[in-house]
The first five atom37 places (N, CA, C, CB, O) and aatype in JSON, in Angstrom:
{
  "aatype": [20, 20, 20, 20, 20, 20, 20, 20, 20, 20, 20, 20, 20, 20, 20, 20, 20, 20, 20, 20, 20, 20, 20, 20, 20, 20, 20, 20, 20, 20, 20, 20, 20, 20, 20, 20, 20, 20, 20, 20, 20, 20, 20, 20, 20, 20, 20, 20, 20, 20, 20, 20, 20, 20, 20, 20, 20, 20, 20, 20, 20, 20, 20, 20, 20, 20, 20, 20, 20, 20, 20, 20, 20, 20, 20, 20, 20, 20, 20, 20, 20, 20, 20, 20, 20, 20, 20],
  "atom_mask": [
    [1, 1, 1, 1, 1],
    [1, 1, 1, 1, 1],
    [1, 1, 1, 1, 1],
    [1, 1, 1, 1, 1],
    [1, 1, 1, 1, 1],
    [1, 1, 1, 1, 1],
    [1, 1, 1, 1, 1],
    [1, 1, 1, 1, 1],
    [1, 1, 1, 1, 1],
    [1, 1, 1, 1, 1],
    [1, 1, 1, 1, 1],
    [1, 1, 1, 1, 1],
    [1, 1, 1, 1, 1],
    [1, 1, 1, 1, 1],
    [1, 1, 1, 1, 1],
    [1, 1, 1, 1, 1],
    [1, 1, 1, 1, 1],
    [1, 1, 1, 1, 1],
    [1, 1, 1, 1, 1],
    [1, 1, 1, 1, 1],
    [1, 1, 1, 1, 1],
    [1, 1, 1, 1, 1],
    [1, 1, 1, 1, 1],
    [1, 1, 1, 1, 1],
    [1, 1, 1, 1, 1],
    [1, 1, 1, 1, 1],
    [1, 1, 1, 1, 1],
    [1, 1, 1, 1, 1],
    [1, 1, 1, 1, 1],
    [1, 1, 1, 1, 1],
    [1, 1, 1, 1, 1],
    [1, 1, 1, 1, 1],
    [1, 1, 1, 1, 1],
    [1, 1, 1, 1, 1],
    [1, 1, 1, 1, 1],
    [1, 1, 1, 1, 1],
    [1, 1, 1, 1, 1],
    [1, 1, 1, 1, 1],
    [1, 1, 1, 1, 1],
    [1, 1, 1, 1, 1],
    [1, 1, 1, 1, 1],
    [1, 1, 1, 1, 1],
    [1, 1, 1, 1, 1],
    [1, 1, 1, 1, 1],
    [1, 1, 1, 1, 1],
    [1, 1, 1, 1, 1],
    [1, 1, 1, 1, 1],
    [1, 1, 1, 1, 1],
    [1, 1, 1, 1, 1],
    [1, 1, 1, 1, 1],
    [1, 1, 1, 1, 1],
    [1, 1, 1, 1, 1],
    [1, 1, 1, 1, 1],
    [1, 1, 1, 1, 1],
    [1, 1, 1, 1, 1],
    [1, 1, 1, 1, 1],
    [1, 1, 1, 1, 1],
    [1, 1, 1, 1, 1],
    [1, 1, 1, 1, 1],
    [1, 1, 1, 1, 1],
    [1, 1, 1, 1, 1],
    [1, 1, 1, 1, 1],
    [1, 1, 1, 1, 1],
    [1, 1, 1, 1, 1],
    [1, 1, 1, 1, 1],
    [1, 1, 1, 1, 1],
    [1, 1, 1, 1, 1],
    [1, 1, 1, 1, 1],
    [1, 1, 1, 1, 1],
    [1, 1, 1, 1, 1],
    [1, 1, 1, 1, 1],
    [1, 1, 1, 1, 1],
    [1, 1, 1, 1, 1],
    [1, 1, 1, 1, 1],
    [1, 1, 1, 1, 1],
    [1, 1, 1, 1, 1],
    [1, 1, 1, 1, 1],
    [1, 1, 1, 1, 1],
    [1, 1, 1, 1, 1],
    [1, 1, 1, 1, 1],
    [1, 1, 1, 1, 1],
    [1, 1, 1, 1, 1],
    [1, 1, 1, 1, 1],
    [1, 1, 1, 1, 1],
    [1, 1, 1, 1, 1],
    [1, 1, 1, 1, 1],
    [1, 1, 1, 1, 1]
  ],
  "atom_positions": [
    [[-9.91, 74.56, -28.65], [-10.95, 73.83, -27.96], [-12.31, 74.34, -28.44], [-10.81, 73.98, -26.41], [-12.48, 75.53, -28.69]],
    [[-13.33, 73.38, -28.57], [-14.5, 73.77, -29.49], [-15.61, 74.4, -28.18], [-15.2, 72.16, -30.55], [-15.36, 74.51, -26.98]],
    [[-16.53, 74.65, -28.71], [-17.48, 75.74, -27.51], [-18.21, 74.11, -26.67], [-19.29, 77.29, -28.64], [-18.38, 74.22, -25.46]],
    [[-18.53, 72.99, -27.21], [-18.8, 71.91, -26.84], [-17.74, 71.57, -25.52], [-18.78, 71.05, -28.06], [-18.2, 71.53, -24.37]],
    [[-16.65, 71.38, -25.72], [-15.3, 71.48, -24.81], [-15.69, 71.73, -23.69], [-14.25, 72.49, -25.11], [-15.97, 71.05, -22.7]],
    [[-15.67, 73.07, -24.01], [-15.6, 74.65, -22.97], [-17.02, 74.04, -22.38], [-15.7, 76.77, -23.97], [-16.93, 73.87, -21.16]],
    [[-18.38, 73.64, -22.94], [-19.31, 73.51, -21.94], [-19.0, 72.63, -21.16], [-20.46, 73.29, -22.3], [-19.17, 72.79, -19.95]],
    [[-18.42, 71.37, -21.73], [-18.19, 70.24, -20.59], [-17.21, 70.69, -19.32], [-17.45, 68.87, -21.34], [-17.42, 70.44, -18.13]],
    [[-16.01, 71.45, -19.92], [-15.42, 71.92, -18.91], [-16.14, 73.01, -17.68], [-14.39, 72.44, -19.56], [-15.79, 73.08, -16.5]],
    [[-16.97, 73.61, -18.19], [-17.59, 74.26, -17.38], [-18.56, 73.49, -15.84], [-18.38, 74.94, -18.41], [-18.45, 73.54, -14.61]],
    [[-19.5, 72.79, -16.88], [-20.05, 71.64, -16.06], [-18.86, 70.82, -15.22], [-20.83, 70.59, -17.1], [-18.69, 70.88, -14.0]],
    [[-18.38, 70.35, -15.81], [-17.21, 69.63, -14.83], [-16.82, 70.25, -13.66], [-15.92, 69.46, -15.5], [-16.9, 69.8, -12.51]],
    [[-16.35, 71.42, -14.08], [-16.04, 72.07, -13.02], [-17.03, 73.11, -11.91], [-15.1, 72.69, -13.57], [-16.55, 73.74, -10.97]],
    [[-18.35, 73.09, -12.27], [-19.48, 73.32, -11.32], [-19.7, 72.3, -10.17], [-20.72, 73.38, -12.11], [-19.69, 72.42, -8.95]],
    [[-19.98, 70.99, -11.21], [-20.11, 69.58, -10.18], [-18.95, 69.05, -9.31], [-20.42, 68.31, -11.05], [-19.11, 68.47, -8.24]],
    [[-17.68, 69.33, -9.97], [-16.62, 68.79, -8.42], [-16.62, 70.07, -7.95], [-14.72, 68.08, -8.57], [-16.76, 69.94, -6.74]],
    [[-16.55, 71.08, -8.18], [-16.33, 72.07, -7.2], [-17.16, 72.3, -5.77], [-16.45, 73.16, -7.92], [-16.75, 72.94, -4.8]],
    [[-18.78, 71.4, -5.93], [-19.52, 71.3, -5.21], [-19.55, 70.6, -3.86], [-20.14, 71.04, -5.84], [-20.34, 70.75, -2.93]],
    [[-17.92, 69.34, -4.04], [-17.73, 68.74, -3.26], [-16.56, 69.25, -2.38], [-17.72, 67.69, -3.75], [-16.06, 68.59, -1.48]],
    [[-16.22, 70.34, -2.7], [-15.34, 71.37, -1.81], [-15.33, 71.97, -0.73], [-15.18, 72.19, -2.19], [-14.3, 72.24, -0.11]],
    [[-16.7, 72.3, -0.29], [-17.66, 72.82, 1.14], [-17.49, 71.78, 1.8], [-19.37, 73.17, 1.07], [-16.83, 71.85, 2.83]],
    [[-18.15, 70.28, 1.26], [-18.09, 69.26, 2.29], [-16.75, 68.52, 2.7], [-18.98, 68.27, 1.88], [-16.67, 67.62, 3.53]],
    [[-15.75, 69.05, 2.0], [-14.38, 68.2, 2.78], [-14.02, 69.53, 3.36], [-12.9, 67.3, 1.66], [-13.27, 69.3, 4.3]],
    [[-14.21, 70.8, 3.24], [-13.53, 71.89, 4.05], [-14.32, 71.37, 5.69], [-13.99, 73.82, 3.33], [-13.83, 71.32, 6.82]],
    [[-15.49, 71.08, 5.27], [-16.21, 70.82, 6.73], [-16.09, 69.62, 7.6], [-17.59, 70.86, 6.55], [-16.17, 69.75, 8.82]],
    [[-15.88, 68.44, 7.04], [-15.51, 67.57, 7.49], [-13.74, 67.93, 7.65], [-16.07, 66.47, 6.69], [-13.58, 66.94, 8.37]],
    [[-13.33, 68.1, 7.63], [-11.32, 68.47, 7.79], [-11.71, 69.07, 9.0], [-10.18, 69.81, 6.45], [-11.27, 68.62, 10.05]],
    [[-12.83, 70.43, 8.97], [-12.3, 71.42, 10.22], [-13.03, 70.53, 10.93], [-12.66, 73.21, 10.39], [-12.34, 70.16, 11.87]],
    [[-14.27, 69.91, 10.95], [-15.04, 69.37, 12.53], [-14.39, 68.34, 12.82], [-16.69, 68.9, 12.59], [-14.48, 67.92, 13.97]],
    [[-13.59, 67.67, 11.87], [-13.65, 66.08, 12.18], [-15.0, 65.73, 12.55], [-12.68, 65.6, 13.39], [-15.26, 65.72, 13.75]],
    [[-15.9, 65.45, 11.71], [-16.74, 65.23, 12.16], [-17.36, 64.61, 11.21], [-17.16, 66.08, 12.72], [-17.67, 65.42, 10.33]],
    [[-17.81, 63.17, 10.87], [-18.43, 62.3, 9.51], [-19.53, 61.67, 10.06], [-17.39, 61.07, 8.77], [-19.9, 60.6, 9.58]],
    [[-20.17, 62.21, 11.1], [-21.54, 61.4, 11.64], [-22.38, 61.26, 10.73], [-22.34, 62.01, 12.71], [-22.82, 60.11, 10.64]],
    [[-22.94, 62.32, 9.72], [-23.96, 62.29, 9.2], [-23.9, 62.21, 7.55], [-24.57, 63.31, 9.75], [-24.62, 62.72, 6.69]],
    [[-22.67, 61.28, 7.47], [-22.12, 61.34, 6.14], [-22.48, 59.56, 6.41], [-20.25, 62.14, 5.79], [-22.59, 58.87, 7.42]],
    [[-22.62, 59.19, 4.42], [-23.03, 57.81, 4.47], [-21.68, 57.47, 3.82], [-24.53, 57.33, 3.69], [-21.23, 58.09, 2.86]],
    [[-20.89, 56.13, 4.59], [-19.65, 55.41, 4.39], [-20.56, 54.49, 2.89], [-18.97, 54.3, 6.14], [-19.87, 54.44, 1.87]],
    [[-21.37, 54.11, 2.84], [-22.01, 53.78, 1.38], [-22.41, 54.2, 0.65], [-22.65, 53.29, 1.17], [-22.83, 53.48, -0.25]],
    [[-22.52, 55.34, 0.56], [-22.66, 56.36, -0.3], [-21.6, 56.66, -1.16], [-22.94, 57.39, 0.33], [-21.6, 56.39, -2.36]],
    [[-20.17, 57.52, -0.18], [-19.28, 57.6, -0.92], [-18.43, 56.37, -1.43], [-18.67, 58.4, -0.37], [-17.89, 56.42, -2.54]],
    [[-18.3, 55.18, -0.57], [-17.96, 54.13, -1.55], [-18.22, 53.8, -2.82], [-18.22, 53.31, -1.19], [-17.35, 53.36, -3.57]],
    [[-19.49, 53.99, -3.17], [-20.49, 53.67, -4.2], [-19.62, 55.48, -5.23], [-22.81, 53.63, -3.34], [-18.85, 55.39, -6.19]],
    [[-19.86, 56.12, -4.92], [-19.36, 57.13, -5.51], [-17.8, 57.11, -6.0], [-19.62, 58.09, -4.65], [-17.46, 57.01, -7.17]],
    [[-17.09, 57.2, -5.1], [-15.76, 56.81, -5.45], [-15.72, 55.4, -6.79], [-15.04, 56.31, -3.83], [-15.02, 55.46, -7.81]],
    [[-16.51, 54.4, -6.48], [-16.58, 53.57, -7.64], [-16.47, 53.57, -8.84], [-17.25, 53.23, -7.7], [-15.65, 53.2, -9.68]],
    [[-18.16, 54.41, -8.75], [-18.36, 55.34, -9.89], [-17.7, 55.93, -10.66], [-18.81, 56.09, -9.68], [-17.53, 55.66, -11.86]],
    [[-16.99, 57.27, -9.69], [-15.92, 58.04, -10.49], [-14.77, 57.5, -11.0], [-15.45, 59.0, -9.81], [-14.1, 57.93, -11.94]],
    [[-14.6, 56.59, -10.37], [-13.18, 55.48, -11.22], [-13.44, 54.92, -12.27], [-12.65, 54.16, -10.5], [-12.59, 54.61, -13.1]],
    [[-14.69, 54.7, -12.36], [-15.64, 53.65, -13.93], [-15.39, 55.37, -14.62], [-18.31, 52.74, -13.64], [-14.4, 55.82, -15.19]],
    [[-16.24, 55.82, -14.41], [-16.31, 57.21, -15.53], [-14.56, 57.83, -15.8], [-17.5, 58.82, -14.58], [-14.2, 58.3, -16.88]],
    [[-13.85, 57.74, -14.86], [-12.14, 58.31, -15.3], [-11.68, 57.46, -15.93], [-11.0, 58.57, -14.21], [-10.86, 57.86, -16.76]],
    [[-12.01, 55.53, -15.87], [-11.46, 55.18, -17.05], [-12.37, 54.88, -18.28], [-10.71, 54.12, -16.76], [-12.03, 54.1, -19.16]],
    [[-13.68, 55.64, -18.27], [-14.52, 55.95, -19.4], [-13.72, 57.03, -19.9], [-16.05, 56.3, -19.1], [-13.83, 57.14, -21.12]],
    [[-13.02, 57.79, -19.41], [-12.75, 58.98, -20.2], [-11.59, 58.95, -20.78], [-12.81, 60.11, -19.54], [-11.29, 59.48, -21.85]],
    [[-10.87, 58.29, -20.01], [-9.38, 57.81, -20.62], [-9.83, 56.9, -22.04], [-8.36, 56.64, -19.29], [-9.19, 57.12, -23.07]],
    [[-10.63, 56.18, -22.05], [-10.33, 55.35, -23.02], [-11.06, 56.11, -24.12], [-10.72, 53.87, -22.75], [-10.59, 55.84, -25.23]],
    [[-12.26, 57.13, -24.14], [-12.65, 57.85, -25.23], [-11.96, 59.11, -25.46], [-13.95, 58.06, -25.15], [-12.22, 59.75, -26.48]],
    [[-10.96, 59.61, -24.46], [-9.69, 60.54, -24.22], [-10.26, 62.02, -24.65], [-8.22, 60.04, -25.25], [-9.89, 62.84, -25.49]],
    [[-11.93, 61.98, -23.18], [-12.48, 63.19, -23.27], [-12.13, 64.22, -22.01], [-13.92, 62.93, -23.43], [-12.48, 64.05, -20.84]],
    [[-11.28, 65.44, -22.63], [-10.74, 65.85, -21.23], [-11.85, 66.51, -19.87], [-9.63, 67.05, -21.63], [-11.58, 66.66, -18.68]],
    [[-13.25, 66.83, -20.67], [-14.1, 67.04, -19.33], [-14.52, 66.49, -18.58], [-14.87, 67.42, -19.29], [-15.01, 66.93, -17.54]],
    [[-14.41, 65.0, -19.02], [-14.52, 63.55, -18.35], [-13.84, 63.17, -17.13], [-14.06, 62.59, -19.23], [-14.26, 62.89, -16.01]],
    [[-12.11, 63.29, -17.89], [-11.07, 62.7, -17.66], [-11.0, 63.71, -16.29], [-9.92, 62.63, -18.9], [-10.96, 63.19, -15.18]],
    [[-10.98, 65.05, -16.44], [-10.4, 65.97, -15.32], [-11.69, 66.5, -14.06], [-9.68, 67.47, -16.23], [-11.42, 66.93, -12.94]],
    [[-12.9, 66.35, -14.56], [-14.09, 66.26, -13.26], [-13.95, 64.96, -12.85], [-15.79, 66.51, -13.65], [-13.96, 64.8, -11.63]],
    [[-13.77, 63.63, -13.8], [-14.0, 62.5, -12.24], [-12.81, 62.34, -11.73], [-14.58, 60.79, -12.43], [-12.71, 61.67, -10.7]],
    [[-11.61, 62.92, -12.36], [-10.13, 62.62, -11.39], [-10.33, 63.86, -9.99], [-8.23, 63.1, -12.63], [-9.83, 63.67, -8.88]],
    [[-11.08, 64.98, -10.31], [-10.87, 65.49, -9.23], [-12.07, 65.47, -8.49], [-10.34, 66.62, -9.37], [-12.14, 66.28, -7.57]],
    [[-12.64, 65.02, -8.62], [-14.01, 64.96, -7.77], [-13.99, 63.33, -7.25], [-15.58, 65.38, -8.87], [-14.79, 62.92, -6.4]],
    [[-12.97, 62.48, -7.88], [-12.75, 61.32, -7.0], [-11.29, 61.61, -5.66], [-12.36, 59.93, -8.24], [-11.04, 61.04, -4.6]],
    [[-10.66, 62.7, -6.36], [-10.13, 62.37, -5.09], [-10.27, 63.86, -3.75], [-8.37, 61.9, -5.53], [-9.59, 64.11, -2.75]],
    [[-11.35, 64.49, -4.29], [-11.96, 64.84, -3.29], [-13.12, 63.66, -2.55], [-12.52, 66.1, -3.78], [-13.29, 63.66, -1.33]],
    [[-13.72, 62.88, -3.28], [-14.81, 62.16, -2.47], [-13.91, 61.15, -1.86], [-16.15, 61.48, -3.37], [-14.38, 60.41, -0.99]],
    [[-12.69, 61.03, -2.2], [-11.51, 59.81, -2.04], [-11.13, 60.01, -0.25], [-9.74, 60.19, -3.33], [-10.85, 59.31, 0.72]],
    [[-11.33, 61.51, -0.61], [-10.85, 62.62, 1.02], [-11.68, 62.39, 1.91], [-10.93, 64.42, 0.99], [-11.4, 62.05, 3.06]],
    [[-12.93, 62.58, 1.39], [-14.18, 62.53, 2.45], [-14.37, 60.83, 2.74], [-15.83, 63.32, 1.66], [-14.53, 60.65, 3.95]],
    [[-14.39, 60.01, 2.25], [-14.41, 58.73, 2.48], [-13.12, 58.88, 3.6], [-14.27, 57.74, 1.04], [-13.29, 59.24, 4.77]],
    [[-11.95, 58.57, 3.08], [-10.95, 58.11, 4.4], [-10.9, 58.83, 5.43], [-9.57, 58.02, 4.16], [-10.42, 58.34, 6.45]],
    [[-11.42, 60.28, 5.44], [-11.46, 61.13, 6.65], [-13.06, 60.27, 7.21], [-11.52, 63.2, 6.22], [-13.19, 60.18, 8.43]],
    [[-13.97, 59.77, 6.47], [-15.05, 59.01, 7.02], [-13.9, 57.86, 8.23], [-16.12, 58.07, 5.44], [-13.45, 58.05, 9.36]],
    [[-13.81, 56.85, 7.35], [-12.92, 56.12, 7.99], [-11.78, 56.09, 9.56], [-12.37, 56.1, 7.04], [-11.71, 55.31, 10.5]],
    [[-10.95, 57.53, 9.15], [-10.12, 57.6, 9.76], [-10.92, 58.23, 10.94], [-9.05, 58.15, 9.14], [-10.17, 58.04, 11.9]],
    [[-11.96, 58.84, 11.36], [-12.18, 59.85, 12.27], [-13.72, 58.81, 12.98], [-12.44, 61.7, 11.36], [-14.36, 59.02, 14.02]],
    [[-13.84, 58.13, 12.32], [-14.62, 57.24, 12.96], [-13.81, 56.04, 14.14], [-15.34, 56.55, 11.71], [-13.91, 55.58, 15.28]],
    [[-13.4, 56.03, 13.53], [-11.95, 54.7, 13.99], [-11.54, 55.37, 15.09], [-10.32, 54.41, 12.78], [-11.46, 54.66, 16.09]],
    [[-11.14, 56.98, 15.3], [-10.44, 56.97, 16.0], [-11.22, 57.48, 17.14], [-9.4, 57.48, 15.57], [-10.75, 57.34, 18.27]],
    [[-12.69, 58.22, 16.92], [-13.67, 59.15, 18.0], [-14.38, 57.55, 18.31], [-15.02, 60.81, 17.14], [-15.3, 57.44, 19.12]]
  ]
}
């Protein structure tokens, strides 16, 4: 893997890792008041356009930050959903 690689992987894995605090916090409060249901829609979008941007140029820092940072924002969206619905 070339040092180019290794930076993307690095970055990749700074930026989803960032979304890790906010589903630990939303899981323990149940709590999505102050989270925008259009926001992460719009995000989740996103990261699905960029995972099959990456698949099709078959770049793995691409491919493996928006698969996991979509289905962490994938988390925070339906825990949006589900905990609204039900409080």
């Amino acid at each position: 893997m070339n040092p180019v690689e290794l930076l993307g992987l690095f970055a990749a894995a700074c930026t989803t890792s960032c979304f890790v605090p906010q589903v630990v916090q939303v899981w323990r409060t149940r709590s999505t008041q102050d989270i925008s249901l259009g926001m992460y829609a719009l995000l989740c979008v996103g990261l699905l356009s960029w995972l099959a941007y990456g698949l099709l140029i078959q770049s793995a820092p691409i491919i493996l930050s928006n698969a996991f940072t979509l289905l962490l924002a994938s988390g925070v969206l339906l825990m949006k959903l589900r905990f609204e619905r039900v409080g």
